[in-house]
Coordinates of C-alpha atoms in Angstrom, one line a residue:
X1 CA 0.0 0.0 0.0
X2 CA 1.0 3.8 0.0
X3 CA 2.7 3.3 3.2
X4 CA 4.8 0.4 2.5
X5 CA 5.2 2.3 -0.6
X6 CA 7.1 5.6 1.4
X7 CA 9.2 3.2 3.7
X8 CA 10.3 1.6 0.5
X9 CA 11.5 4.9 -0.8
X10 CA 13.2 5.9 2.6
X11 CA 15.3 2.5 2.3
X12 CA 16.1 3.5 -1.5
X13 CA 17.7 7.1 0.1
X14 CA 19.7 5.6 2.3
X15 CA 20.8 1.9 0.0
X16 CA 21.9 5.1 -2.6
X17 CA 23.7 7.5 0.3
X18 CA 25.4 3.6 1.1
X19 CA 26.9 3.4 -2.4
X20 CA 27.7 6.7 -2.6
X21 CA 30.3 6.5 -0.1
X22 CA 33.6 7.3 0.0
X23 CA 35.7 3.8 -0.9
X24 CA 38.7 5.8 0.3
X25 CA 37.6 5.9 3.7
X26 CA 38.4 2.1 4.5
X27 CA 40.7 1.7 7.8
X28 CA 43.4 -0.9 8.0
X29 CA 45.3 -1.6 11.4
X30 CA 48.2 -4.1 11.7
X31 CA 47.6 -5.6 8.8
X32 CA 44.1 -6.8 8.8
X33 CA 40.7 -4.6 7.9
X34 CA 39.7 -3.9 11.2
X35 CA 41.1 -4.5 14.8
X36 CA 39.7 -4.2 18.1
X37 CA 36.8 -1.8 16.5
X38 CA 39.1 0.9 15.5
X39 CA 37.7 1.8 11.8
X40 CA 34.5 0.4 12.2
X41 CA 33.2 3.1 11.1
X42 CA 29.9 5.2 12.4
X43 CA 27.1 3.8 10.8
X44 CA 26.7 3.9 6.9
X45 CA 29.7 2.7 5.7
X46 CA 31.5 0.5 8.2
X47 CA 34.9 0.2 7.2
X48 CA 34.5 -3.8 6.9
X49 CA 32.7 -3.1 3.9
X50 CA 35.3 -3.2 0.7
X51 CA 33.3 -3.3 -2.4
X52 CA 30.2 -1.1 -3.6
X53 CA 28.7 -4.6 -4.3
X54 CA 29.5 -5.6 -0.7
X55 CA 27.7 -2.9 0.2
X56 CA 24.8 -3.0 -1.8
X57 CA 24.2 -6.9 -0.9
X58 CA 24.4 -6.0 3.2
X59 CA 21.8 -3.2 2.8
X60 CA 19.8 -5.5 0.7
X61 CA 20.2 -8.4 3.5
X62 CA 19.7 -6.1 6.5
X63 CA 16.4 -4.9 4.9
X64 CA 15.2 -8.4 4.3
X65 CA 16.7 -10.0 7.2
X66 CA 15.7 -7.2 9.7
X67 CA 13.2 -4.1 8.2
X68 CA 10.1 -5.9 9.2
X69 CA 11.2 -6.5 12.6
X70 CA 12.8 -2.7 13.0
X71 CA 9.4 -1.1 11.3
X72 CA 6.9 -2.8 13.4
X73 CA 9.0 -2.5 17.1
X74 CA 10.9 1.2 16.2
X75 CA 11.8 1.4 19.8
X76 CA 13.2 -2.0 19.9
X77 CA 15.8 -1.2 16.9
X78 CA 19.3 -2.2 19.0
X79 CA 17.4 -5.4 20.6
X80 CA 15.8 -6.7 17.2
X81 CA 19.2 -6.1 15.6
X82 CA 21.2 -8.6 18.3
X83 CA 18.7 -11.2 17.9
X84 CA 19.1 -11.2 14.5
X85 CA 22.7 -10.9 14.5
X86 CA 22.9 -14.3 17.0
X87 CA 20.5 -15.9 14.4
X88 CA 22.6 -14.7 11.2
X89 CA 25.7 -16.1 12.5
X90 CA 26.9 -16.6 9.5
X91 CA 28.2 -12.8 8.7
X92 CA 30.6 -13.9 11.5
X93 CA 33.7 -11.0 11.5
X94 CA 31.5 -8.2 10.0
X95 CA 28.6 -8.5 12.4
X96 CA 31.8 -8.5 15.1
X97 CA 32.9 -4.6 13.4
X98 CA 29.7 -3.3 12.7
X99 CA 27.7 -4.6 10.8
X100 CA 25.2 -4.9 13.9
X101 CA 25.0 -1.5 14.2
X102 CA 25.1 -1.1 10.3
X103 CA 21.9 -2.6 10.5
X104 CA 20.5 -1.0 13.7
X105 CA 21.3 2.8 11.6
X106 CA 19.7 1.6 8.3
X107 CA 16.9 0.8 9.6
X108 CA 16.8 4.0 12.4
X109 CA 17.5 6.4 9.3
X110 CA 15.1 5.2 7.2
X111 CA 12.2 5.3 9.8
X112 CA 13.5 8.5 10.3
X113 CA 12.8 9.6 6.7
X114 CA 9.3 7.5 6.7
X115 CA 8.4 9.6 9.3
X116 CA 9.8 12.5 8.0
X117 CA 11.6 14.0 10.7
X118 CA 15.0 14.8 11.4
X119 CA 17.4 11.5 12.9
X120 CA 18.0 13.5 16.3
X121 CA 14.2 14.6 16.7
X122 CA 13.2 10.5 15.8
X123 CA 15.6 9.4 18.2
X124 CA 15.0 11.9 21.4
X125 CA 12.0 13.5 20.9
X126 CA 10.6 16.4 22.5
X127 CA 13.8 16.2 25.1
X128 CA 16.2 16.8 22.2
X129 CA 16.8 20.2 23.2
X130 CA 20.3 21.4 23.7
X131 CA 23.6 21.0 21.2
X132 CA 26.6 20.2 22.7
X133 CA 29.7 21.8 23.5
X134 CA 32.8 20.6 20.8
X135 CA 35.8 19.4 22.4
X136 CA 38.3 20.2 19.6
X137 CA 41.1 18.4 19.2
X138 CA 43.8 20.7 17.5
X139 CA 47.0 19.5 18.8
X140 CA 47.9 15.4 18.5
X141 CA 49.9 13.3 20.3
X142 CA 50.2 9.2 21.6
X143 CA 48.9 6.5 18.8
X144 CA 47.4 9.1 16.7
X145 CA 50.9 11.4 15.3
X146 CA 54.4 10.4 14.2
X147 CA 55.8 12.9 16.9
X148 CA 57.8 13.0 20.4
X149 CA 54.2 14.0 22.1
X150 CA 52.8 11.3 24.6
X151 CA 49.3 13.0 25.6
X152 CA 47.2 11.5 22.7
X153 CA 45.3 14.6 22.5
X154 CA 45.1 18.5 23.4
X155 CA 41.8 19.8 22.8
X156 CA 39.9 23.6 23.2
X157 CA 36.9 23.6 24.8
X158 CA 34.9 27.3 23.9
X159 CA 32.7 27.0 27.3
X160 CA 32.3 30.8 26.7
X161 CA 30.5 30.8 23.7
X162 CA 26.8 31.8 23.3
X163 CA 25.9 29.7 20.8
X164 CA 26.7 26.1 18.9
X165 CA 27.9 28.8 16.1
X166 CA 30.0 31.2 17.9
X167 CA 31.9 27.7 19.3
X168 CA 32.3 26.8 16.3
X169 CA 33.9 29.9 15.7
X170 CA 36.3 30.7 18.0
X171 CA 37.1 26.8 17.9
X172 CA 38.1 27.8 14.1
X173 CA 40.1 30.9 15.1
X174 CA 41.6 29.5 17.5
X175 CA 42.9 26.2 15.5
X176 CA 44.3 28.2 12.4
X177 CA 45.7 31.2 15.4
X178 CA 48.1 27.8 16.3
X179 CA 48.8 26.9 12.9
X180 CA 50.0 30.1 12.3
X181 CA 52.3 30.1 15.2
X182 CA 53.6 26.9 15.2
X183 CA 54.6 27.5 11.2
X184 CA 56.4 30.9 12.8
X185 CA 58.7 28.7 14.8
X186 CA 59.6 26.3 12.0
X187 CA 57.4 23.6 13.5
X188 CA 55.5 21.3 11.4
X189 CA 51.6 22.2 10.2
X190 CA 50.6 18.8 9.1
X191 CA 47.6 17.1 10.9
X192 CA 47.2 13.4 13.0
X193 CA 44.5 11.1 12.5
X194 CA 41.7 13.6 14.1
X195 CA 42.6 16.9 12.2
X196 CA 44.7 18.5 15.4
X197 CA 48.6 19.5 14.2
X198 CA 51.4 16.8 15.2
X199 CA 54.4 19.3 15.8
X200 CA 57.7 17.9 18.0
X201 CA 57.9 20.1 20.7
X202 CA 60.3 19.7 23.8
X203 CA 57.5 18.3 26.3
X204 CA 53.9 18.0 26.5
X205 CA 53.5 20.7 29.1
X206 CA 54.8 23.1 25.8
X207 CA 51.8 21.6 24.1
X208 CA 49.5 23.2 26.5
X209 CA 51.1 26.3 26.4
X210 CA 51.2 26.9 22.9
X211 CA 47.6 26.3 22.7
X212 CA 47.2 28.8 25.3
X213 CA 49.4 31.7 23.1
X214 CA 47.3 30.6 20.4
X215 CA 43.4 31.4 22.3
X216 CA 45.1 34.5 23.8
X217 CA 46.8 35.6 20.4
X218 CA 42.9 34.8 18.7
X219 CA 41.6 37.5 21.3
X220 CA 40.0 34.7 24.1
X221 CA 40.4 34.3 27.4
X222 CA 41.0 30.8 29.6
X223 CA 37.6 32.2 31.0
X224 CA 36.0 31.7 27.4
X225 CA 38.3 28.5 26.3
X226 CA 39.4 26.1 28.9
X227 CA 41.7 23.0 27.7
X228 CA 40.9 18.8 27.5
X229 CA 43.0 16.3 27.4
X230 CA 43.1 12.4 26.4
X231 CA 45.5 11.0 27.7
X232 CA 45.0 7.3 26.5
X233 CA 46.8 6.3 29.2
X234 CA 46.2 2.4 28.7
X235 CA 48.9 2.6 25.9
X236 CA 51.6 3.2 29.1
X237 CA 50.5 0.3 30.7
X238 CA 54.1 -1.6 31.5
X239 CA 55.2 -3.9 34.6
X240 CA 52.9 -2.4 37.0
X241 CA 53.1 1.4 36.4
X242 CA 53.1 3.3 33.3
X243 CA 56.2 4.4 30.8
X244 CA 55.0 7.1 28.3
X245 CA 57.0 5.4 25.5
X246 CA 57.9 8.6 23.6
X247 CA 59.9 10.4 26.2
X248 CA 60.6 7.2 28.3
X249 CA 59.0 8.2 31.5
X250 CA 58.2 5.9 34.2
X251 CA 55.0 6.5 36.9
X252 CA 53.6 4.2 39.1
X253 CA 49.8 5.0 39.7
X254 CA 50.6 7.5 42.4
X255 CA 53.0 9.4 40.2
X256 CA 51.6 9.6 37.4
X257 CA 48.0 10.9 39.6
X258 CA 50.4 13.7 41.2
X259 CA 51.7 14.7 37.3
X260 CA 47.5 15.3 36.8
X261 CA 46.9 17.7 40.2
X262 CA 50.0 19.5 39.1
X263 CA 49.2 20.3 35.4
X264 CA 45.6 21.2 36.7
X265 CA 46.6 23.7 39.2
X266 CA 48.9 25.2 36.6
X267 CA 46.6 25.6 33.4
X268 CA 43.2 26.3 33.1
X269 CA 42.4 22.1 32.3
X270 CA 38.5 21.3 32.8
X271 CA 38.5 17.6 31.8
X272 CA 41.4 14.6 31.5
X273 CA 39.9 11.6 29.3
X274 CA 41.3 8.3 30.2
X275 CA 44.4 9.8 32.7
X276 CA 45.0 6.2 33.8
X277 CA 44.8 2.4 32.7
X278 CA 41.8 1.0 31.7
X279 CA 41.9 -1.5 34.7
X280 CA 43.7 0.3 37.1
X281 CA 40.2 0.7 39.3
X282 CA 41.8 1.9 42.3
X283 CA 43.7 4.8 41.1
X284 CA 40.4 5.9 39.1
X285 CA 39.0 6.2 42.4
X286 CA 41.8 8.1 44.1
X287 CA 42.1 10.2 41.1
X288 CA 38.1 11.2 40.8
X289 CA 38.3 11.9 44.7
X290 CA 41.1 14.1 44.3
X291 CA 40.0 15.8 41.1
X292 CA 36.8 15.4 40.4
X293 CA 34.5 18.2 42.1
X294 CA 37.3 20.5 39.7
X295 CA 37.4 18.8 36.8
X296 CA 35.8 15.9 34.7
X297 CA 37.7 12.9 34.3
X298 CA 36.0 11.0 31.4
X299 CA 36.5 7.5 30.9
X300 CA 36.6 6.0 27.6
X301 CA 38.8 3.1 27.5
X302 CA 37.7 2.3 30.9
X303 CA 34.1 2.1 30.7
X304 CA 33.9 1.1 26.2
X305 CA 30.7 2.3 26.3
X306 CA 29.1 -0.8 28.2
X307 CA 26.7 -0.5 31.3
X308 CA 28.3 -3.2 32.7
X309 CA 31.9 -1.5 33.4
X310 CA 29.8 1.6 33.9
X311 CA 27.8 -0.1 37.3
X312 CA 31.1 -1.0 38.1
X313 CA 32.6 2.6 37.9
X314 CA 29.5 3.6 39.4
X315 CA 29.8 1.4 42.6
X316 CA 33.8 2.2 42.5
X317 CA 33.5 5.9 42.9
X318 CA 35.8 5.9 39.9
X319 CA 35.7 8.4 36.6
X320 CA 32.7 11.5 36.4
X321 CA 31.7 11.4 33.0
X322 CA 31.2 9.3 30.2
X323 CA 32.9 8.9 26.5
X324 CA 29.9 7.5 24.0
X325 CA 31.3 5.4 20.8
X326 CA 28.1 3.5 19.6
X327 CA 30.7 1.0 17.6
X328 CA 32.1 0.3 20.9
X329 CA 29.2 -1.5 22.4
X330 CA 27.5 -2.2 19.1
X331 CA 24.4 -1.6 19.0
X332 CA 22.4 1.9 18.9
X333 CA 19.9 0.3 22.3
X334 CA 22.9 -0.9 24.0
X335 CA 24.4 2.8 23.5
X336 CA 21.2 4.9 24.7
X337 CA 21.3 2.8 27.5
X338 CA 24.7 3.2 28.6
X339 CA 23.9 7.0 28.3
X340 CA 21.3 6.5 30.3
X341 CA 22.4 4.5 33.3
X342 CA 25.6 7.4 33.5
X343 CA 22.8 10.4 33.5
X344 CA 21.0 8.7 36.1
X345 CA 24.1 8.7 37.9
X346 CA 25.2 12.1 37.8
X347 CA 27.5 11.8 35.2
X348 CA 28.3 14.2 32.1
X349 CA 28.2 12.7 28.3
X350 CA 30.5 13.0 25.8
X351 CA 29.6 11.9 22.6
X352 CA 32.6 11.1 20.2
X353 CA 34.0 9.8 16.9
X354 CA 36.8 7.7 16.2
X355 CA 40.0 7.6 15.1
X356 CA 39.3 6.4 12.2
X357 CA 36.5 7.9 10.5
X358 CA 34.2 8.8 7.3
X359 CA 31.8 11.9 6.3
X360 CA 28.9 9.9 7.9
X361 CA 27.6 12.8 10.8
X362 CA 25.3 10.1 12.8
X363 CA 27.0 10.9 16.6
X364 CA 26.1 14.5 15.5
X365 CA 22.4 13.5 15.7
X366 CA 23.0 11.3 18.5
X367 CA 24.8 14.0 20.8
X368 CA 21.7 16.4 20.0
X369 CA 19.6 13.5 20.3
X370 CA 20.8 12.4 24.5
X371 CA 21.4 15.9 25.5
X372 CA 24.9 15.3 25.8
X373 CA 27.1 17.8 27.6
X374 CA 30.1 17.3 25.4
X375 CA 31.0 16.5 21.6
X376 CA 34.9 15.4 20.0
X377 CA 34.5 15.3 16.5
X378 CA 38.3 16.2 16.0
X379 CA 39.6 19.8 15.2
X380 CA 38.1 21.9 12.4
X381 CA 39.7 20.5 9.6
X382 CA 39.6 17.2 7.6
X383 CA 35.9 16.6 6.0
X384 CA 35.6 13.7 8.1
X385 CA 35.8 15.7 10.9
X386 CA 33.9 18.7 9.8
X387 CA 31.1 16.9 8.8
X388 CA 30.0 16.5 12.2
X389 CA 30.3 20.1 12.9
X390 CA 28.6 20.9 9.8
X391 CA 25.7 18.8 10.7
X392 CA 25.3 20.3 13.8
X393 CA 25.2 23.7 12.7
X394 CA 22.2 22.8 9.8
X395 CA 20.3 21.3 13.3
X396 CA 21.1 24.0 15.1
X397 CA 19.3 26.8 12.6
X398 CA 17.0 24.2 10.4
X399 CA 15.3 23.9 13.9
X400 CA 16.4 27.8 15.7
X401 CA 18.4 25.7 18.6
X402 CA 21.7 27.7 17.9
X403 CA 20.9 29.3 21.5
X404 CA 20.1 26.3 23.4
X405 CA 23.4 25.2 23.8
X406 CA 25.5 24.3 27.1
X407 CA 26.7 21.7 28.8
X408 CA 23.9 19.8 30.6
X409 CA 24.8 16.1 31.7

């Protein structure tokens, strides 16, 4: 009938944005497509995928397989798409790296479209009603640059702003402000994985305070731009403490904790991501009892996104706030869920993309869709990266929410 007739075109929009994607945006770590998650990308085009044909045959199987079950229980999508995926064991690695939650977004965007209303507004409702505050990352470090800088990344965080736009903004000025300097000191201008520059500079306390000539040189004050930082410290991880492999220090938990109070009563820092190992539980919660009324300390590594290390952190007293990947748990029910356990608990969201990435601006959606406090979606620069940005801004005036924007849990 006419309706099935309208869901079928939805499906056609999304099968042709599928084979319209970028080929070029395939991920390969250590030698094989896709390792430990990392390049399975947000939604449309999960890295996995190597062929248009490929492509076209999974959209086709997911809307056979899966479209009944996702159009008649629409707030079941993640749910429906696990069963499915235990019953279709047969797509064995790519349901493992996303093709679960390949499905899960199909089938979300294109009730989205059948509906006709905007992915953030199908997925949160009414309570969509606040976009978040970017966490740029503009200077790289750790696995992501080719340099002598062991903090993974140094981000700007416009707290100051008014507005999604003005962020946006003085993230921008702010970003090329540094470019400009660091190209004055002969340092190099080219970009890591998420977009940020990748200089060698002679510590990664210099890193801060370039960043900090760089929002004072762009007219700002710390007042207006505070700085974040992701450490990733569950690549140190060695014999019981932590070496920072680039500059060969060595911290034991306590250490490396002091290293954190010290850098945050000298610069204006409001957040550390992942400051410690991913199972060093104790030191989380000496850290978040020493630091956290002052700052967030976000875990990512930590927590992967999964309620079930969440409780745990919860019970623990360890980490603040939350880092969102949806290809981290999997699916998009599994994700809401995890967002919602760490509201319920006090705890601030930060949506986020990954390392490796495409054009596809889902998490933007998402972010606007859970309220969330917090958005990294890289520096601005790299299309990958400024698609997110891009997307938020078209929410932000197709539906006059420019203003309604802070940080919220």
């Amino acid at each position: 009938g006419q309706e099935t007739r309208k869901t079928d075109a939805a499906v056609g929009k999304i099968r042709r944005e599928i084979l319209a994607a970028p080929l070029s945006a395939l991920q390969k770590r250590s030698g094989s497509v896709v390792e430990r998650g990392i390049g399975a990308l947000i939604l449309l085009f999960p890295a996995v995928i190597t062929q248009r044909t490929a492509a076209a045959d999974l959209f086709r199987r997911a809307v056979e397989d899966g479209g009944g079950i996702f159009l008649r229980q629409r707030a079941r999508t993640g749910d429906a798409v696990v069963k499915l995926a235990q019953r279709r064991s047969g797509f064995g690695d790519l349901l493992a790296h996303g093709g679960v939650l390949l499905r899960a977004f199909i089938a979300a965007k294109a009730l989205a479209a059948h509906y006709k209303q905007p992915f953030f507004r199908y997925l949160g409702g009414t309570n969509a009603q606040k976009l978040p505050v970017p966490m740029m990352n503009i200077l790289n470090g750790g696995a992501h640059a080719a340099n002598n800088v062991d903090i993974q990344e140094f981000m700007i965080v416009p707290v100051g702003a008014k507005s999604f736009s003005e962020a946006v903004r003085m993230g921008s000025e702010i970003y090329h402000t540094l470019g400009g300097i660091l190209k004055q000191r002969g340092l190099a201008v080219s970009v890591g994985d998420e977009g940020g520059f990748a200089p060698n500079l002679a510590s990664d306390e210099e890193a801060i305070e370039v960043i900090l000539e760089a929002v004072s040189s762009a007219g700002y004050t710390t007042d207006e731009v505070k700085i974040t930082l992701d450490a990733a410290a569950s690549e140190w991880t060695a014999n019981d403490g932590y070496l920072l492999p680039k500059r060969g220090t060595k911290y034991t938990s306590a250490q490396l904790i002091s290293y954190w109070e010290k850098l945050c009563e000298k610069y204006p820092i409001c957040s550390i991501e992942d400051p410690l190992g991913e199972e060093d539980w104790p030191a989380w919660t000496t850290v978040t009892e020493k630091l956290g009324k002052k700052i967030m300390l976000v875990g990512d590594d930590l927590f992967v996104t999964n309620s079930t290390r969440i409780r745990e952190g919860i019970g623990r007293k360890a980490a603040n706030a939350l880092l969102v990947k949806p290809n981290q748990i999997g699916t998009l029910t599994e994700t809401l869920a995890a967002v919602e356990l760490a509201k319920e608990n006090g705890m601030k969201i930060v949506m986020s993309h990954r390392s490796g990435e495409t054009e596809d601006t889902s998490i933007a959606d998402i972010a606007v869709a859970v309220n969330a406090g917090f958005i990294k979606s890289g520096a601005p620069c790299r299309s990958d990266r400024t698609a997110k940005y891009n997307r938020l801004l078209r929410i932000a005036k197709e539906n006059e929410m420019d203003e309604m924007y802070g940080t919220g849990k």
